[in-house]
């Protein structure tokens, strides 16, 4: 349930109402916008007399929120959420360009890629240290050493870093990681989501291979229910019957997610297509669809990449893509 308060409501009046609602065993989330203050009520609201609340002098309107996701709903928080990732803002007009290799392979590789993507306009460095691979015989990532190398690249370039977590027991290794990725395969690992909800780390939550938009938002809700509101959603393609592409990029998910939720949305055209030739057009389409950022795999030697070489751009290709993306951004701002 949400209650929208009138413009001239005083702090005192609001806290009297909030205290009363909390005494009814409800969790109250306060969202202060420019024009209105919205109270989001979570818990068993069935016994609450909506008419009574609506009749209060300070209340503009009361509505039940029928969707199962509450805290990530735009009804709860009408304004865009802006997430600060190590000093780089994402959302509410701040566009993030996340780039880097699928996996960290060596010091030389990650430093070289980090420098080149930064020069081309990237704002965050990605790189997998713990890799979720379909085959147990494939490269599984450099693990803790990979995170160390990312931290070196961060020191060298000043770029905040994002890397994937697969096991909550690894959390201590992520202490200096700026943005923790939950990959597609773990989108519904609810115990991991709950654990991340207890941290204050920004989380990049990728949509599962076969998950609906509602399920993605419910996973965000899991993290928020624990008290961590710093979530960025990521559309990375879903599995369909098509085989020419690795996945099918669901472009309509972007405006939809932004309508349903206040959380920032980024697009990953690399995993969505699996084909470096399709990355640029889909990066542009994702940008034009209103995304708050892109995550693109870039490798200094794609043919010899330990993972996902076929979808990786060279630094030069990334630079060309980034230039075009900025042109689309400028058009959208007109
Ligand atoms: C990744 O970003 O490297 C990755 C494994 O992505 P996804 O979880 O979307 O497959
Ligand atoms: Mn990858």
mmCIF file of C-alpha atoms and ligand atoms in Angstrom:
data_model
loop_
_atom_site.group_PDB
_atom_site.id
_atom_site.type_symbol
_atom_site.label_atom_id
_atom_site.label_comp_id
_atom_site.label_asym_id
_atom_site.label_seq_id
_atom_site.Cartn_x
_atom_site.Cartn_y
_atom_site.Cartn_z
ATOM 1 C CA UNK A 1 0.000 0.000 0.000
ATOM 2 C CA UNK A 2 1.203 3.549 -0.657
ATOM 3 C CA UNK A 3 0.063 6.815 0.877
ATOM 4 C CA UNK A 4 0.900 10.052 -0.918
ATOM 5 C CA UNK A 5 1.182 12.981 1.496
ATOM 6 C CA UNK A 6 0.096 16.533 0.690
ATOM 7 C CA UNK A 7 2.737 19.134 -0.169
ATOM 8 C CA UNK A 8 2.435 21.198 2.993
ATOM 9 C CA UNK A 9 2.735 18.266 5.427
ATOM 10 C CA UNK A 10 5.105 19.092 8.304
ATOM 11 C CA UNK A 11 7.810 16.730 9.580
ATOM 12 C CA UNK A 12 5.889 16.463 12.860
ATOM 13 C CA UNK A 13 2.628 15.451 11.154
ATOM 14 C CA UNK A 14 4.445 12.910 9.021
ATOM 15 C CA UNK A 15 6.280 11.303 11.915
ATOM 16 C CA UNK A 16 3.044 11.009 13.926
ATOM 17 C CA UNK A 17 1.482 9.096 11.036
ATOM 18 C CA UNK A 18 4.618 6.990 10.429
ATOM 19 C CA UNK A 19 4.824 6.059 14.144
ATOM 20 C CA UNK A 20 1.169 5.013 14.099
ATOM 21 C CA UNK A 21 1.646 2.877 10.972
ATOM 22 C CA UNK A 22 4.753 1.219 12.465
ATOM 23 C CA UNK A 23 2.727 0.454 15.571
ATOM 24 C CA UNK A 24 0.366 -1.522 13.275
ATOM 25 C CA UNK A 25 3.338 -3.837 12.521
ATOM 26 C CA UNK A 26 4.040 -2.279 9.128
ATOM 27 C CA UNK A 27 7.394 -1.400 7.654
ATOM 28 C CA UNK A 28 7.262 2.184 6.379
ATOM 29 C CA UNK A 29 9.554 3.397 3.591
ATOM 30 C CA UNK A 30 9.634 7.135 3.071
ATOM 31 C CA UNK A 31 10.372 8.520 -0.371
ATOM 32 C CA UNK A 32 10.764 12.271 -0.456
ATOM 33 C CA UNK A 33 10.306 13.662 -3.970
ATOM 34 C CA UNK A 34 10.300 17.280 -5.195
ATOM 35 C CA UNK A 35 6.557 17.664 -4.986
ATOM 36 C CA UNK A 36 5.264 14.821 -2.877
ATOM 37 C CA UNK A 37 6.289 12.494 -0.111
ATOM 38 C CA UNK A 38 5.291 8.871 -0.653
ATOM 39 C CA UNK A 39 4.968 6.422 2.233
ATOM 40 C CA UNK A 40 5.396 2.814 1.138
ATOM 41 C CA UNK A 41 3.779 0.375 3.555
ATOM 42 C CA UNK A 42 5.018 -3.200 3.628
ATOM 43 C CA UNK A 43 3.570 -6.065 5.601
ATOM 44 C CA UNK A 44 0.059 -7.306 6.173
ATOM 45 C CA UNK A 45 -1.991 -4.270 5.176
ATOM 46 C CA UNK A 46 -5.251 -6.230 4.973
ATOM 47 C CA UNK A 47 -6.398 -5.011 8.381
ATOM 48 C CA UNK A 48 -5.574 -1.359 7.606
ATOM 49 C CA UNK A 49 -8.583 0.895 7.025
ATOM 50 C CA UNK A 50 -7.698 2.641 3.773
ATOM 51 C CA UNK A 51 -10.613 5.073 4.106
ATOM 52 C CA UNK A 52 -9.406 6.142 7.534
ATOM 53 C CA UNK A 53 -5.916 6.970 6.199
ATOM 54 C CA UNK A 54 -7.374 8.661 3.108
ATOM 55 C CA UNK A 55 -9.524 10.872 5.333
ATOM 56 C CA UNK A 56 -6.525 12.368 7.151
ATOM 57 C CA UNK A 57 -5.840 16.050 6.387
ATOM 58 C CA UNK A 58 -2.248 15.407 5.317
ATOM 59 C CA UNK A 59 -3.030 12.517 2.949
ATOM 60 C CA UNK A 60 -3.529 13.186 -0.754
ATOM 61 C CA UNK A 61 -4.290 9.594 -1.807
ATOM 62 C CA UNK A 62 -3.974 5.950 -0.753
ATOM 63 C CA UNK A 63 -3.528 3.023 -3.136
ATOM 64 C CA UNK A 64 -2.966 -0.681 -2.829
ATOM 65 C CA UNK A 65 0.059 -1.885 -4.802
ATOM 66 C CA UNK A 66 -1.075 -5.043 -6.515
ATOM 67 C CA UNK A 67 2.372 -6.074 -7.822
ATOM 68 C CA UNK A 68 4.342 -8.468 -5.589
ATOM 69 C CA UNK A 69 7.427 -6.251 -5.870
ATOM 70 C CA UNK A 70 7.146 -3.208 -3.631
ATOM 71 C CA UNK A 71 10.410 -1.522 -2.738
ATOM 72 C CA UNK A 72 11.745 -1.628 -6.271
ATOM 73 C CA UNK A 73 8.424 -0.364 -7.658
ATOM 74 C CA UNK A 74 8.194 3.123 -9.091
ATOM 75 C CA UNK A 75 4.953 3.494 -7.152
ATOM 76 C CA UNK A 76 7.000 3.391 -3.956
ATOM 77 C CA UNK A 77 9.693 5.751 -5.210
ATOM 78 C CA UNK A 78 8.546 7.868 -8.151
ATOM 79 C CA UNK A 79 11.950 9.448 -8.875
ATOM 80 C CA UNK A 80 14.852 7.611 -10.534
ATOM 81 C CA UNK A 81 17.309 5.996 -8.149
ATOM 82 C CA UNK A 82 20.887 7.119 -8.699
ATOM 83 C CA UNK A 83 23.552 4.649 -7.576
ATOM 84 C CA UNK A 84 27.034 5.813 -6.701
ATOM 85 C CA UNK A 85 29.575 3.147 -7.653
ATOM 86 C CA UNK A 86 32.957 4.193 -6.320
ATOM 87 C CA UNK A 87 32.292 7.817 -7.279
ATOM 88 C CA UNK A 88 30.646 7.025 -10.645
ATOM 89 C CA UNK A 89 26.916 7.730 -10.720
ATOM 90 C CA UNK A 90 24.442 5.505 -12.581
ATOM 91 C CA UNK A 91 20.771 6.318 -13.193
ATOM 92 C CA UNK A 92 18.698 9.498 -13.238
ATOM 93 C CA UNK A 93 20.462 10.753 -16.381
ATOM 94 C CA UNK A 94 23.914 9.427 -15.459
ATOM 95 C CA UNK A 95 25.003 6.950 -18.130
ATOM 96 C CA UNK A 96 27.474 4.172 -17.299
ATOM 97 C CA UNK A 97 29.829 2.633 -19.815
ATOM 98 C CA UNK A 98 31.062 -0.638 -18.299
ATOM 99 C CA UNK A 99 33.732 -2.416 -20.323
ATOM 100 C CA UNK A 100 36.413 -5.062 -19.955
ATOM 101 C CA UNK A 101 37.150 -8.686 -20.663
ATOM 102 C CA UNK A 102 34.860 -11.588 -19.916
ATOM 103 C CA UNK A 103 37.509 -12.908 -17.548
ATOM 104 C CA UNK A 104 40.682 -11.592 -16.028
ATOM 105 C CA UNK A 105 43.511 -13.630 -17.552
ATOM 106 C CA UNK A 106 46.760 -11.903 -16.580
ATOM 107 C CA UNK A 107 48.123 -8.635 -15.184
ATOM 108 C CA UNK A 108 49.214 -7.493 -18.670
ATOM 109 C CA UNK A 109 45.815 -8.298 -20.186
ATOM 110 C CA UNK A 110 43.652 -6.547 -17.608
ATOM 111 C CA UNK A 111 45.875 -3.455 -17.335
ATOM 112 C CA UNK A 112 46.083 -3.074 -21.106
ATOM 113 C CA UNK A 113 42.340 -3.485 -21.600
ATOM 114 C CA UNK A 114 41.585 -1.192 -18.646
ATOM 115 C CA UNK A 115 43.740 1.607 -20.057
ATOM 116 C CA UNK A 116 42.318 1.310 -23.551
ATOM 117 C CA UNK A 117 38.651 1.208 -22.531
ATOM 118 C CA UNK A 118 39.183 4.140 -20.184
ATOM 119 C CA UNK A 119 40.733 6.152 -23.019
ATOM 120 C CA UNK A 120 37.653 5.292 -25.121
ATOM 121 C CA UNK A 121 35.215 6.589 -22.489
ATOM 122 C CA UNK A 122 34.485 3.625 -20.223
ATOM 123 C CA UNK A 123 33.529 4.647 -16.698
ATOM 124 C CA UNK A 124 33.737 1.218 -15.005
ATOM 125 C CA UNK A 125 35.989 -1.790 -15.554
ATOM 126 C CA UNK A 126 34.500 -5.285 -15.713
ATOM 127 C CA UNK A 127 36.315 -8.599 -15.499
ATOM 128 C CA UNK A 128 35.282 -12.037 -14.284
ATOM 129 C CA UNK A 129 37.356 -13.656 -11.548
ATOM 130 C CA UNK A 130 34.887 -16.402 -10.601
ATOM 131 C CA UNK A 131 33.430 -17.664 -13.881
ATOM 132 C CA UNK A 132 30.166 -19.608 -14.201
ATOM 133 C CA UNK A 133 31.029 -22.009 -17.049
ATOM 134 C CA UNK A 134 28.737 -24.569 -18.607
ATOM 135 C CA UNK A 135 31.555 -27.134 -18.636
ATOM 136 C CA UNK A 136 33.551 -27.961 -15.502
ATOM 137 C CA UNK A 137 36.583 -28.515 -17.774
ATOM 138 C CA UNK A 138 36.582 -24.923 -19.076
ATOM 139 C CA UNK A 139 38.602 -22.057 -17.548
ATOM 140 C CA UNK A 140 36.957 -21.229 -14.229
ATOM 141 C CA UNK A 141 38.644 -17.863 -13.677
ATOM 142 C CA UNK A 142 41.634 -16.737 -11.615
ATOM 143 C CA UNK A 143 39.385 -16.423 -8.538
ATOM 144 C CA UNK A 144 40.987 -14.452 -5.666
ATOM 145 C CA UNK A 145 44.043 -13.668 -7.833
ATOM 146 C CA UNK A 146 41.699 -12.270 -10.490
ATOM 147 C CA UNK A 147 40.179 -9.865 -7.963
ATOM 148 C CA UNK A 148 43.688 -8.769 -6.916
ATOM 149 C CA UNK A 149 44.550 -8.027 -10.546
ATOM 150 C CA UNK A 150 41.330 -6.048 -10.975
ATOM 151 C CA UNK A 151 42.277 -4.007 -7.912
ATOM 152 C CA UNK A 152 45.662 -3.328 -9.499
ATOM 153 C CA UNK A 153 43.940 -2.174 -12.698
ATOM 154 C CA UNK A 154 41.685 0.045 -10.577
ATOM 155 C CA UNK A 155 44.721 1.579 -8.905
ATOM 156 C CA UNK A 156 46.388 2.126 -12.257
ATOM 157 C CA UNK A 157 43.399 3.711 -14.016
ATOM 158 C CA UNK A 158 41.172 5.033 -11.238
ATOM 159 C CA UNK A 159 38.209 3.110 -12.681
ATOM 160 C CA UNK A 160 35.809 1.404 -10.216
ATOM 161 C CA UNK A 161 35.523 -2.348 -10.830
ATOM 162 C CA UNK A 162 32.697 -4.833 -11.248
ATOM 163 C CA UNK A 163 33.061 -8.600 -10.929
ATOM 164 C CA UNK A 164 30.761 -11.560 -10.393
ATOM 165 C CA UNK A 165 30.103 -13.381 -7.141
ATOM 166 C CA UNK A 166 28.877 -16.986 -7.211
ATOM 167 C CA UNK A 167 29.117 -17.957 -3.565
ATOM 168 C CA UNK A 168 28.271 -15.834 -0.515
ATOM 169 C CA UNK A 169 31.216 -17.451 1.302
ATOM 170 C CA UNK A 170 33.494 -15.467 -1.059
ATOM 171 C CA UNK A 171 32.126 -12.100 0.133
ATOM 172 C CA UNK A 172 35.241 -11.178 2.162
ATOM 173 C CA UNK A 173 37.227 -11.272 -1.118
ATOM 174 C CA UNK A 174 34.868 -8.604 -2.519
ATOM 175 C CA UNK A 175 35.575 -6.032 0.198
ATOM 176 C CA UNK A 176 37.205 -3.572 -2.223
ATOM 177 C CA UNK A 177 35.079 -4.455 -5.254
ATOM 178 C CA UNK A 178 32.917 -1.441 -6.136
ATOM 179 C CA UNK A 179 30.009 -3.249 -7.816
ATOM 180 C CA UNK A 180 29.189 -6.914 -7.238
ATOM 181 C CA UNK A 181 27.619 -8.743 -10.158
ATOM 182 C CA UNK A 182 25.013 -11.444 -9.711
ATOM 183 C CA UNK A 183 25.125 -13.337 -12.983
ATOM 184 C CA UNK A 184 22.207 -14.704 -14.966
ATOM 185 C CA UNK A 185 22.637 -18.191 -13.536
ATOM 186 C CA UNK A 186 22.366 -16.933 -9.976
ATOM 187 C CA UNK A 187 19.493 -14.494 -10.417
ATOM 188 C CA UNK A 188 17.275 -16.782 -8.379
ATOM 189 C CA UNK A 189 19.888 -17.986 -5.896
ATOM 190 C CA UNK A 190 17.772 -16.602 -3.086
ATOM 191 C CA UNK A 191 20.235 -17.368 -0.295
ATOM 192 C CA UNK A 192 22.932 -15.413 -2.173
ATOM 193 C CA UNK A 193 20.477 -12.552 -2.772
ATOM 194 C CA UNK A 194 19.552 -12.461 0.942
ATOM 195 C CA UNK A 195 23.220 -12.365 1.910
ATOM 196 C CA UNK A 196 23.860 -9.489 -0.519
ATOM 197 C CA UNK A 197 20.834 -7.721 0.947
ATOM 198 C CA UNK A 198 22.701 -7.575 4.241
ATOM 199 C CA UNK A 199 25.682 -5.779 2.648
ATOM 200 C CA UNK A 200 25.919 -2.134 1.618
ATOM 201 C CA UNK A 201 27.587 -2.940 -1.711
ATOM 202 C CA UNK A 202 26.035 -1.862 -5.015
ATOM 203 C CA UNK A 203 24.754 -4.930 -6.875
ATOM 204 C CA UNK A 204 24.497 -5.475 -10.636
ATOM 205 C CA UNK A 205 21.650 -7.953 -10.986
ATOM 206 C CA UNK A 206 21.522 -9.698 -14.360
ATOM 207 C CA UNK A 207 18.329 -11.174 -15.737
ATOM 208 C CA UNK A 208 18.258 -14.971 -15.773
ATOM 209 C CA UNK A 209 18.385 -16.883 -19.049
ATOM 210 C CA UNK A 210 14.723 -17.854 -18.805
ATOM 211 C CA UNK A 211 13.344 -15.380 -16.316
ATOM 212 C CA UNK A 212 10.490 -12.947 -16.692
ATOM 213 C CA UNK A 213 10.666 -9.252 -15.954
ATOM 214 C CA UNK A 214 8.549 -9.827 -12.858
ATOM 215 C CA UNK A 215 10.978 -12.496 -11.616
ATOM 216 C CA UNK A 216 13.912 -10.124 -12.149
ATOM 217 C CA UNK A 217 12.145 -7.477 -10.070
ATOM 218 C CA UNK A 218 11.299 -10.044 -7.383
ATOM 219 C CA UNK A 219 15.009 -10.905 -7.163
ATOM 220 C CA UNK A 220 15.810 -7.200 -6.737
ATOM 221 C CA UNK A 221 13.120 -7.167 -4.038
ATOM 222 C CA UNK A 222 14.956 -9.972 -2.191
ATOM 223 C CA UNK A 223 18.072 -7.800 -1.960
ATOM 224 C CA UNK A 224 16.067 -4.726 -0.974
ATOM 225 C CA UNK A 225 14.113 -6.621 1.669
ATOM 226 C CA UNK A 226 17.437 -7.085 3.477
ATOM 227 C CA UNK A 227 18.031 -3.327 3.484
ATOM 228 C CA UNK A 228 20.329 -2.932 0.460
ATOM 229 C CA UNK A 229 18.721 -0.535 -2.017
ATOM 230 C CA UNK A 230 21.755 -0.107 -4.263
ATOM 231 C CA UNK A 231 20.750 -2.257 -7.217
ATOM 232 C CA UNK A 232 21.316 -1.889 -10.945
ATOM 233 C CA UNK A 233 19.274 -4.173 -13.216
ATOM 234 C CA UNK A 234 20.803 -5.701 -16.336
ATOM 235 C CA UNK A 235 19.060 -6.994 -19.459
ATOM 236 C CA UNK A 236 21.463 -9.518 -21.042
ATOM 237 C CA UNK A 237 19.227 -11.442 -23.403
ATOM 238 C CA UNK A 238 16.950 -14.384 -22.796
ATOM 239 C CA UNK A 239 16.874 -17.858 -24.269
ATOM 240 C CA UNK A 240 14.526 -18.350 -27.205
ATOM 241 C CA UNK A 241 14.312 -20.819 -30.094
ATOM 242 C CA UNK A 242 16.723 -18.680 -32.152
ATOM 243 C CA UNK A 243 20.156 -20.204 -32.662
ATOM 244 C CA UNK A 244 21.950 -17.592 -34.796
ATOM 245 C CA UNK A 245 22.378 -15.522 -31.639
ATOM 246 C CA UNK A 246 23.516 -16.782 -28.231
ATOM 247 C CA UNK A 247 20.421 -15.228 -26.647
ATOM 248 C CA UNK A 248 17.691 -12.861 -27.786
ATOM 249 C CA UNK A 249 18.030 -9.286 -26.555
ATOM 250 C CA UNK A 250 14.713 -8.241 -25.065
ATOM 251 C CA UNK A 251 14.820 -4.546 -25.895
ATOM 252 C CA UNK A 252 11.280 -3.910 -24.716
ATOM 253 C CA UNK A 253 12.376 -4.954 -21.220
ATOM 254 C CA UNK A 254 14.289 -1.676 -20.915
ATOM 255 C CA UNK A 255 11.426 0.850 -21.140
ATOM 256 C CA UNK A 256 9.206 -1.612 -19.264
ATOM 257 C CA UNK A 257 11.637 -2.030 -16.362
ATOM 258 C CA UNK A 258 12.069 1.725 -16.209
ATOM 259 C CA UNK A 259 8.324 2.207 -16.048
ATOM 260 C CA UNK A 260 7.820 -0.463 -13.385
ATOM 261 C CA UNK A 261 10.870 0.364 -11.280
ATOM 262 C CA UNK A 262 12.978 3.322 -10.178
ATOM 263 C CA UNK A 263 16.181 1.270 -10.390
ATOM 264 C CA UNK A 264 18.755 1.955 -13.139
ATOM 265 C CA UNK A 265 18.817 -0.479 -16.073
ATOM 266 C CA UNK A 266 21.893 -1.378 -18.097
ATOM 267 C CA UNK A 267 22.107 -3.491 -21.246
ATOM 268 C CA UNK A 268 24.702 -6.162 -21.993
ATOM 269 C CA UNK A 269 24.746 -6.580 -25.791
ATOM 270 C CA UNK A 270 27.713 -9.001 -25.590
ATOM 271 C CA UNK A 271 26.007 -11.914 -23.819
ATOM 272 C CA UNK A 272 22.719 -10.992 -25.501
ATOM 273 C CA UNK A 273 24.123 -11.728 -28.962
ATOM 274 C CA UNK A 274 27.283 -13.813 -28.531
ATOM 275 C CA UNK A 275 28.604 -12.244 -31.728
ATOM 276 C CA UNK A 276 30.969 -9.261 -31.831
ATOM 277 C CA UNK A 277 29.414 -8.036 -35.101
ATOM 278 C CA UNK A 278 26.049 -7.621 -33.392
ATOM 279 C CA UNK A 279 27.365 -5.858 -30.294
ATOM 280 C CA UNK A 280 27.530 -2.350 -31.735
ATOM 281 C CA UNK A 281 24.033 -2.276 -33.290
ATOM 282 C CA UNK A 282 22.515 -3.725 -30.111
ATOM 283 C CA UNK A 283 24.512 -1.328 -27.922
ATOM 284 C CA UNK A 284 23.035 1.545 -29.928
ATOM 285 C CA UNK A 285 19.532 0.058 -29.783
ATOM 286 C CA UNK A 286 19.826 -0.443 -26.014
ATOM 287 C CA UNK A 287 20.956 3.150 -25.590
ATOM 288 C CA UNK A 288 18.089 4.401 -27.766
ATOM 289 C CA UNK A 289 15.670 2.325 -25.681
ATOM 290 C CA UNK A 290 16.495 4.446 -22.643
ATOM 291 C CA UNK A 291 19.081 2.309 -20.846
ATOM 292 C CA UNK A 292 21.122 3.943 -18.081
ATOM 293 C CA UNK A 293 24.264 2.228 -19.256
ATOM 294 C CA UNK A 294 25.923 -0.561 -21.208
ATOM 295 C CA UNK A 295 28.143 -3.442 -20.253
ATOM 296 C CA UNK A 296 30.384 -4.550 -23.126
ATOM 297 C CA UNK A 297 33.038 -7.260 -23.273
ATOM 298 C CA UNK A 298 36.350 -6.004 -24.645
ATOM 299 C CA UNK A 299 39.526 -8.057 -25.141
ATOM 300 C CA UNK A 300 42.949 -7.021 -26.437
ATOM 301 C CA UNK A 301 43.236 -10.334 -28.318
ATOM 302 C CA UNK A 302 39.711 -11.752 -28.784
ATOM 303 C CA UNK A 303 40.788 -14.793 -30.815
ATOM 304 C CA UNK A 304 42.898 -16.044 -27.910
ATOM 305 C CA UNK A 305 40.475 -15.058 -25.129
ATOM 306 C CA UNK A 306 40.022 -17.701 -22.430
ATOM 307 C CA UNK A 307 36.280 -17.061 -22.514
ATOM 308 C CA UNK A 308 33.718 -15.397 -24.809
ATOM 309 C CA UNK A 309 36.181 -14.280 -27.490
ATOM 310 C CA UNK A 310 33.539 -14.486 -30.235
ATOM 311 C CA UNK A 311 31.463 -11.733 -28.610
ATOM 312 C CA UNK A 312 34.392 -9.568 -27.466
ATOM 313 C CA UNK A 313 35.172 -6.271 -29.158
ATOM 314 C CA UNK A 314 38.727 -5.123 -29.713
ATOM 315 C CA UNK A 315 39.604 -1.862 -27.930
ATOM 316 C CA UNK A 316 39.343 -0.087 -31.317
ATOM 317 C CA UNK A 317 35.871 -1.502 -31.965
ATOM 318 C CA UNK A 318 34.851 -0.472 -28.459
ATOM 319 C CA UNK A 319 36.102 3.073 -29.058
ATOM 320 C CA UNK A 320 34.027 3.326 -32.271
ATOM 321 C CA UNK A 321 30.971 1.943 -30.464
ATOM 322 C CA UNK A 322 31.407 4.344 -27.547
ATOM 323 C CA UNK A 323 31.545 7.327 -29.928
ATOM 324 C CA UNK A 324 28.285 6.255 -31.600
ATOM 325 C CA UNK A 325 26.644 5.621 -28.222
ATOM 326 C CA UNK A 326 27.443 9.174 -27.160
ATOM 327 C CA UNK A 327 25.882 10.453 -30.391
ATOM 328 C CA UNK A 328 22.666 8.563 -29.602
ATOM 329 C CA UNK A 329 22.745 9.957 -26.043
ATOM 330 C CA UNK A 330 23.072 13.493 -27.450
ATOM 331 C CA UNK A 331 20.090 12.871 -29.764
ATOM 332 C CA UNK A 332 17.979 11.598 -26.880
ATOM 333 C CA UNK A 333 18.793 14.698 -24.829
ATOM 334 C CA UNK A 334 17.476 17.067 -27.566
HETATM 335 C C1 LIG B 1 29.362 -12.236 -17.485
HETATM 336 O O1 LIG B 1 28.948 -11.066 -17.398
HETATM 337 O O2 LIG B 1 30.559 -12.533 -17.658
HETATM 338 C C2 LIG B 1 28.385 -13.343 -17.472
HETATM 339 C C3 LIG B 1 28.743 -14.582 -17.166
HETATM 340 O O3 LIG B 1 27.177 -12.926 -17.793
HETATM 341 P P1 LIG B 1 25.742 -13.678 -17.670
HETATM 342 O O4 LIG B 1 25.577 -14.009 -16.230
HETATM 343 O O5 LIG B 1 24.786 -12.631 -18.151
HETATM 344 O O6 LIG B 1 25.803 -14.878 -18.568
HETATM 345 MN MN1 LIG B 2 31.311 -13.393 -20.736
#
